[in-house]
XYZ file of N, CA and C in Angstrom:
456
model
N -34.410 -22.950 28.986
C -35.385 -22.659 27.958
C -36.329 -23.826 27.802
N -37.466 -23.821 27.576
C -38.913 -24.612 27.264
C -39.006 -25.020 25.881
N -38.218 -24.815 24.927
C -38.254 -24.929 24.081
C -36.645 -25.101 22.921
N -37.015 -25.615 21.643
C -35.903 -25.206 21.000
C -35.682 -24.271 20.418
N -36.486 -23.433 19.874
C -36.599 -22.535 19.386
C -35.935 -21.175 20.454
N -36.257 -20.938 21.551
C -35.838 -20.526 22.602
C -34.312 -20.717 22.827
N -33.636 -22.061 22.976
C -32.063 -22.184 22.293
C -31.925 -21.521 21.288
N -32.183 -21.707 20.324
C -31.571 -21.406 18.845
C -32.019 -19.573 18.270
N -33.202 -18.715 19.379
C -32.907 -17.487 19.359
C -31.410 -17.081 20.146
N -31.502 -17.844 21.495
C -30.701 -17.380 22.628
C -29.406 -17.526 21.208
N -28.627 -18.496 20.872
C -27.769 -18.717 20.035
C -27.684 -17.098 18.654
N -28.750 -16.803 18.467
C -29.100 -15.798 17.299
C -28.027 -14.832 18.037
N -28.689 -14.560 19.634
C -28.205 -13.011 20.316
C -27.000 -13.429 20.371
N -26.335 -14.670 20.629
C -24.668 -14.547 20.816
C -23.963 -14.235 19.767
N -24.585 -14.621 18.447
C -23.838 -14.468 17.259
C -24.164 -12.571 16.837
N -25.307 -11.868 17.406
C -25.034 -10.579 17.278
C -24.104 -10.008 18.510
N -23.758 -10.700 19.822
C -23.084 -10.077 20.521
C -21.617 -10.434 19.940
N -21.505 -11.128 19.415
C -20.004 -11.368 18.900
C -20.031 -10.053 17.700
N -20.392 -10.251 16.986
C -20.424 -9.342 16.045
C -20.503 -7.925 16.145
N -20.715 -7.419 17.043
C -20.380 -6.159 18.225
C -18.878 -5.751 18.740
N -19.169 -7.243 19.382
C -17.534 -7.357 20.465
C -16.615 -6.906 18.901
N -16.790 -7.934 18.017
C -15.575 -7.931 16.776
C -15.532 -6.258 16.260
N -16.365 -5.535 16.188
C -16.924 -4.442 15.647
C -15.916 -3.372 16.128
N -16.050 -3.680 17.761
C -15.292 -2.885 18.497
C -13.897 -2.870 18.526
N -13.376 -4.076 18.171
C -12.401 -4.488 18.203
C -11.557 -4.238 16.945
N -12.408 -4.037 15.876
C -11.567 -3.674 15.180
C -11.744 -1.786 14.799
N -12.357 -1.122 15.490
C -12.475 0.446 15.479
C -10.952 0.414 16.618
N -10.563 0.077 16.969
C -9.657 0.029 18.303
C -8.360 -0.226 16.724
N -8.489 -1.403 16.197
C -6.976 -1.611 15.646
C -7.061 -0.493 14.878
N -8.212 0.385 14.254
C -7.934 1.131 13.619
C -7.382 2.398 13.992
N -7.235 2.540 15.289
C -6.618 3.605 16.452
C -5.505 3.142 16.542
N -4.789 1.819 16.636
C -3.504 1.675 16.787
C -2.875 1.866 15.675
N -3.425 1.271 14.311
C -3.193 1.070 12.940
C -2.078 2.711 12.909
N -3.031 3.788 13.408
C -2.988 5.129 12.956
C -1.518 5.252 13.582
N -1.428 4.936 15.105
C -0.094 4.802 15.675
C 1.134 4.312 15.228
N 1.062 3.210 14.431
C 2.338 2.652 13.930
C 2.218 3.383 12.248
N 1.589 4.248 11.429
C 2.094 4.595 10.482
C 2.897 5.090 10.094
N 3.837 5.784 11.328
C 4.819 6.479 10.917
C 6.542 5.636 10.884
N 6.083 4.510 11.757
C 6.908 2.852 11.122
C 6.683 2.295 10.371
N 5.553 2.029 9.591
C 5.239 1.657 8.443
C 6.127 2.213 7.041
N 5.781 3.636 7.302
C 6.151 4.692 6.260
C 7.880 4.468 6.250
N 8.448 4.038 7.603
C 9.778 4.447 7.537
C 10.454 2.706 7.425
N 9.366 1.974 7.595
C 9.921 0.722 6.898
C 10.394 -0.304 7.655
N 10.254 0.194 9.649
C 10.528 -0.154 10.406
C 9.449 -0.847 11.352
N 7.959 -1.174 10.881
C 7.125 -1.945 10.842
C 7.442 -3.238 11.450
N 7.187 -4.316 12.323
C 7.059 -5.506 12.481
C 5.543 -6.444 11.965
N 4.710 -5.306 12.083
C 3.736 -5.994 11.834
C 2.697 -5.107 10.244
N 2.632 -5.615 9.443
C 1.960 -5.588 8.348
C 0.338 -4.240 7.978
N 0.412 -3.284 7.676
C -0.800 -2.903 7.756
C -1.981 -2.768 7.218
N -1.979 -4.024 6.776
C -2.873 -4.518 6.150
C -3.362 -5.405 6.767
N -2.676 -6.112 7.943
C -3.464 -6.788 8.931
C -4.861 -6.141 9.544
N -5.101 -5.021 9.342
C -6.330 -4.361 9.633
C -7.135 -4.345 8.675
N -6.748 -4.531 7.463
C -7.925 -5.188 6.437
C -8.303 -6.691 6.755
N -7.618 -7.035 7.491
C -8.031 -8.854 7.597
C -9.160 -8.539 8.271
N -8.888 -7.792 9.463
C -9.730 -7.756 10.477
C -10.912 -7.421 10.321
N -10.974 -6.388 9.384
C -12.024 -5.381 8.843
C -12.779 -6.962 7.515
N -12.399 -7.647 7.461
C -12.800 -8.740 6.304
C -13.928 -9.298 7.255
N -13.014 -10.077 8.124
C -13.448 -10.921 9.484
C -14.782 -10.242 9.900
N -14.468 -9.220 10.271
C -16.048 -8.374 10.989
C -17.200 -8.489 9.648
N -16.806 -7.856 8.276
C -17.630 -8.073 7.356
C -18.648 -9.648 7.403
N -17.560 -10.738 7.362
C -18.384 -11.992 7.786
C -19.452 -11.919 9.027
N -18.874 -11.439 10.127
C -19.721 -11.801 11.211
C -20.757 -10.595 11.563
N -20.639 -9.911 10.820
C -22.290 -9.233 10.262
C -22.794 -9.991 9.946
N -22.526 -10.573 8.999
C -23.327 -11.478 8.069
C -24.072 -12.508 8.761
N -22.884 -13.087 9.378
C -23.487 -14.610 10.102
C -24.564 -13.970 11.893
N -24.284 -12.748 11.755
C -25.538 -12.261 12.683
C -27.243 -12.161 12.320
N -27.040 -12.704 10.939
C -28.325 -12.810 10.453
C -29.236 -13.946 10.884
N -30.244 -13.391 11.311
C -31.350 -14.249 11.840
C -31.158 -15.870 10.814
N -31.290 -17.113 12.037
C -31.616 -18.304 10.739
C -33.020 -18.959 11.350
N -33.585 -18.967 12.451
C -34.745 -19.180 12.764
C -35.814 -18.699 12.008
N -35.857 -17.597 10.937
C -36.860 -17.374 10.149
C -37.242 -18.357 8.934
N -36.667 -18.847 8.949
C -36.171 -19.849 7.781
C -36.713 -21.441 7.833
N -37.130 -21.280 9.459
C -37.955 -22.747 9.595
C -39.170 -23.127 8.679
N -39.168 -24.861 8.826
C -40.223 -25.188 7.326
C -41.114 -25.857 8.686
N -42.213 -26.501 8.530
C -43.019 -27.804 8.637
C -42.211 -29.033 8.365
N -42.431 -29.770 9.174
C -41.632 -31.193 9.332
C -42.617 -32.965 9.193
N -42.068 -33.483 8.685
C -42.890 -34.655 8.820
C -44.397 -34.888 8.368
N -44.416 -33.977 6.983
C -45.867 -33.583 6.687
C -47.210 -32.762 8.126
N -46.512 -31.557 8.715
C -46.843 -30.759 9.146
C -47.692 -31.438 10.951
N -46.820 -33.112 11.124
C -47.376 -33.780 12.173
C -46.693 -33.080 13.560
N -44.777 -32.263 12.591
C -44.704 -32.138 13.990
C -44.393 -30.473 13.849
N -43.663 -29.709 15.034
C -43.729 -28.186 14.936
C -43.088 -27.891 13.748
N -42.875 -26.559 14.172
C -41.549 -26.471 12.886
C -40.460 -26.870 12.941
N -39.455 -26.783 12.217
C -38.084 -26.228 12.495
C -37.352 -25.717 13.294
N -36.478 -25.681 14.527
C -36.332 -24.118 14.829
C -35.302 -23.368 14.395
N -34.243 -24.401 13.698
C -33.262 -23.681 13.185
C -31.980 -24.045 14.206
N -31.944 -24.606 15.523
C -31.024 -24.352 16.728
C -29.657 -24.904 16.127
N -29.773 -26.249 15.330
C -28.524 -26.670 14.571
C -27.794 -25.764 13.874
N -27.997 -25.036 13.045
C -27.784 -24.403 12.406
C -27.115 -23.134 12.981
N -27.828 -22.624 13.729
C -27.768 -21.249 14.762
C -26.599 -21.796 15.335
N -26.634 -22.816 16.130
C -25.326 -23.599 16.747
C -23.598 -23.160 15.870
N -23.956 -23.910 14.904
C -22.456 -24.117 13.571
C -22.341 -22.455 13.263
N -23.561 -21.563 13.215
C -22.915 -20.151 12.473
C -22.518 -19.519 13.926
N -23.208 -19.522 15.432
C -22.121 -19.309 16.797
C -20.683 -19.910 16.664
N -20.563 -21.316 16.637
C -19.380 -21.671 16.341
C -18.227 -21.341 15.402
N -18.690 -20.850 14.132
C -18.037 -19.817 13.726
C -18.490 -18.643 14.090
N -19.077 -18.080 14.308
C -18.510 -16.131 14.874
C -17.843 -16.315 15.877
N -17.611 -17.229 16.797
C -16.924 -17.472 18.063
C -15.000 -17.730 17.311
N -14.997 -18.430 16.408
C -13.907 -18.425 16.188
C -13.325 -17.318 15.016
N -14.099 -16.568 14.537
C -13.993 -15.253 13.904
C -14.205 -14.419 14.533
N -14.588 -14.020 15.780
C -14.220 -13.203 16.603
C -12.511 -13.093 17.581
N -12.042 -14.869 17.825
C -11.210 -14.926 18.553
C -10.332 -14.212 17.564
N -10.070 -14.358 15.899
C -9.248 -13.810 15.260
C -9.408 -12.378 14.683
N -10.200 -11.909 15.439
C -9.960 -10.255 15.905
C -9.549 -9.645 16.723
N -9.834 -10.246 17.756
C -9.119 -10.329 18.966
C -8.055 -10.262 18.985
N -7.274 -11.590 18.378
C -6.032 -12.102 18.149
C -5.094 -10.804 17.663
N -5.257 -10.572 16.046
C -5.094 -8.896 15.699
C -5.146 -7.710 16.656
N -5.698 -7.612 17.321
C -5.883 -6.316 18.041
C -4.604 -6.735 18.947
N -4.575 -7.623 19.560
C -3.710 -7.965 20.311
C -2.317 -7.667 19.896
N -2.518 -8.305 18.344
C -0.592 -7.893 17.850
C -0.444 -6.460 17.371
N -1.595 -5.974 17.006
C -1.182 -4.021 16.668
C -1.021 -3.840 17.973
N -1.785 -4.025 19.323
C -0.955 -3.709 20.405
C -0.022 -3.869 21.089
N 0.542 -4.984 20.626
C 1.991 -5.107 20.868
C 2.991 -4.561 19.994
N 2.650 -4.532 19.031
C 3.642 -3.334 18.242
C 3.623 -2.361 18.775
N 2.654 -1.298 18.977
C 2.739 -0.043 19.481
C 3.484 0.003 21.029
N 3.018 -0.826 21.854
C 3.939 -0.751 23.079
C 5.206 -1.202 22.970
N 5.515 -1.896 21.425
C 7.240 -2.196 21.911
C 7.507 -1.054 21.192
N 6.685 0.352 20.764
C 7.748 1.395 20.042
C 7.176 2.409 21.255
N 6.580 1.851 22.122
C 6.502 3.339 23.348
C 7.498 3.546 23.844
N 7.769 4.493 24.721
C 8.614 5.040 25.508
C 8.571 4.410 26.727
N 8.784 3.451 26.773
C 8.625 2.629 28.369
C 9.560 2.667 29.058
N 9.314 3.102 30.626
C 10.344 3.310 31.776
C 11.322 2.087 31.720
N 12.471 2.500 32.454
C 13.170 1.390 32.835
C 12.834 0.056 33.246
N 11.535 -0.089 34.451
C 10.435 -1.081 34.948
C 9.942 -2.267 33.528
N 9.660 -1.786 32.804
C 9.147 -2.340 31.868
C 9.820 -2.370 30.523
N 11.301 -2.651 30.612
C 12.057 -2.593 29.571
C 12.426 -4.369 29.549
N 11.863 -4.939 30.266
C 11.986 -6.427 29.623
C 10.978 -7.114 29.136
N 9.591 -5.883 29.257
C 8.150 -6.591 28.395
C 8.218 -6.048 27.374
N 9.149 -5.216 27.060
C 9.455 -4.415 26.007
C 10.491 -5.466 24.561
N 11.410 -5.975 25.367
C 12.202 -7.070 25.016
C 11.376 -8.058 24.498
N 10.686 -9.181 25.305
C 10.136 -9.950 24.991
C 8.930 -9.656 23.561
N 8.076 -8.608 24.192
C 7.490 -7.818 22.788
C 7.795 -7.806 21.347
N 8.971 -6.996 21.054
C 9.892 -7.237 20.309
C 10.147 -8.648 19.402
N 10.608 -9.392 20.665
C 11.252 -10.745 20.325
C 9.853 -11.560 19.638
N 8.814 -11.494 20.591
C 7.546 -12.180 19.542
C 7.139 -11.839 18.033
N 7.763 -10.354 18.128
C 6.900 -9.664 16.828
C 7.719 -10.219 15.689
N 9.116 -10.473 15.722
C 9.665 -11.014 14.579
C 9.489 -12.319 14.123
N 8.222 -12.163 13.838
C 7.904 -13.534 13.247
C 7.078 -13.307 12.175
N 6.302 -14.013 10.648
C 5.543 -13.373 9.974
C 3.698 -13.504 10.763
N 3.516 -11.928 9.961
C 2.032 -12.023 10.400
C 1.447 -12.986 10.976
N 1.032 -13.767 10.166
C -0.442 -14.910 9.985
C 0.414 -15.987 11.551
N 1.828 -15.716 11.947
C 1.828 -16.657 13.077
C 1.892 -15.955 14.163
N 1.761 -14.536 14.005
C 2.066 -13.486 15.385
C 0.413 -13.662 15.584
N -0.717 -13.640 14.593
C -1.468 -13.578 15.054
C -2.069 -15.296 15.244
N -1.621 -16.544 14.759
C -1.711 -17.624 15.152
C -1.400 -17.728 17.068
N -0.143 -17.514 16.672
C -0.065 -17.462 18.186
C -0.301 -16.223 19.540
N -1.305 -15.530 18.787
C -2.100 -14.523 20.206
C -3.501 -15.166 20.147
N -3.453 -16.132 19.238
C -5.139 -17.022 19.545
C -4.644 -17.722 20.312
N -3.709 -18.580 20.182
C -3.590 -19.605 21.608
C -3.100 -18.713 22.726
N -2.312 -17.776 23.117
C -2.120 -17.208 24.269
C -3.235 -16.433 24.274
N -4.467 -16.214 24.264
C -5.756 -15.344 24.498
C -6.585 -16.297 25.172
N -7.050 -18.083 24.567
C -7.313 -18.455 24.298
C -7.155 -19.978 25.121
């Protein structure tokens, strides 16, 4: 790019492509969500379902932070030099949607591991089934702590 301003749009589009990716990601937990209700209901749940309100929180933010900040530039230095372009700024709100996206991700990841450790899985795959399992008994906030570092 020729410019800063040119960074700090390019930065604008990543923070709406995150905010997409997250979007999607959580219409998906809400497809698995639907899958484990009938463990929920019976109390046999590993994972929380309300973890899909987190998610659904998370995306709410990164709408938000998809909002243009390059409009917002002033005059600098008593109008000697360009404007503003905003790229700092644009920078820190990428840097967070980047890490509010990974923790949608993260979520989607553990409703899908719930649902595959209550599938019907062949014999072949009755020790990813095990291990599955064995991760999920842990509380929420570290099942999904730790699918950010194994994603990640």
């Amino acid at each position: 790019f020729r410019s800063v301003l040119g960074l700090a749009l390019s930065f604008e589009q990543l923070r709406l492509a995150l905010a997409h990716v997250a979007a999607a990601s959580e219409r998906r937990i809400a497809k698995l969500s639907a899958r484990s209700a009938d463990a929920r209901r019976s109390g046999s749940a590993r994972v929380p379902g309300l973890i899909w309100y987190s998610a659904s929180a998370l995306v709410s933010e990164l709408r938000h932070l998809a909002n243009p900040v390059t409009l917002n530039g002033t005059s600098l230095s008593e109008d000697v030099e360009d404007v503003a372009a905003g790229a700092a700024i644009a920078l820190q709100l990428l840097e967070r949607s980047a890490s509010l996206t990974r923790r949608v991700l993260a979520i989607e990841a553990v409703c899908a591991a719930e649902v595959a450790a209550a599938a019907d899985l062949s014999e072949p795959l009755a020790a990813l089934r095990t291990a599955v399992l064995s991760a999920l008994d842990r509380p929420a906030d570290q099942l999904v702590a730790a699918a950010e570092r194994e994603l990640y």
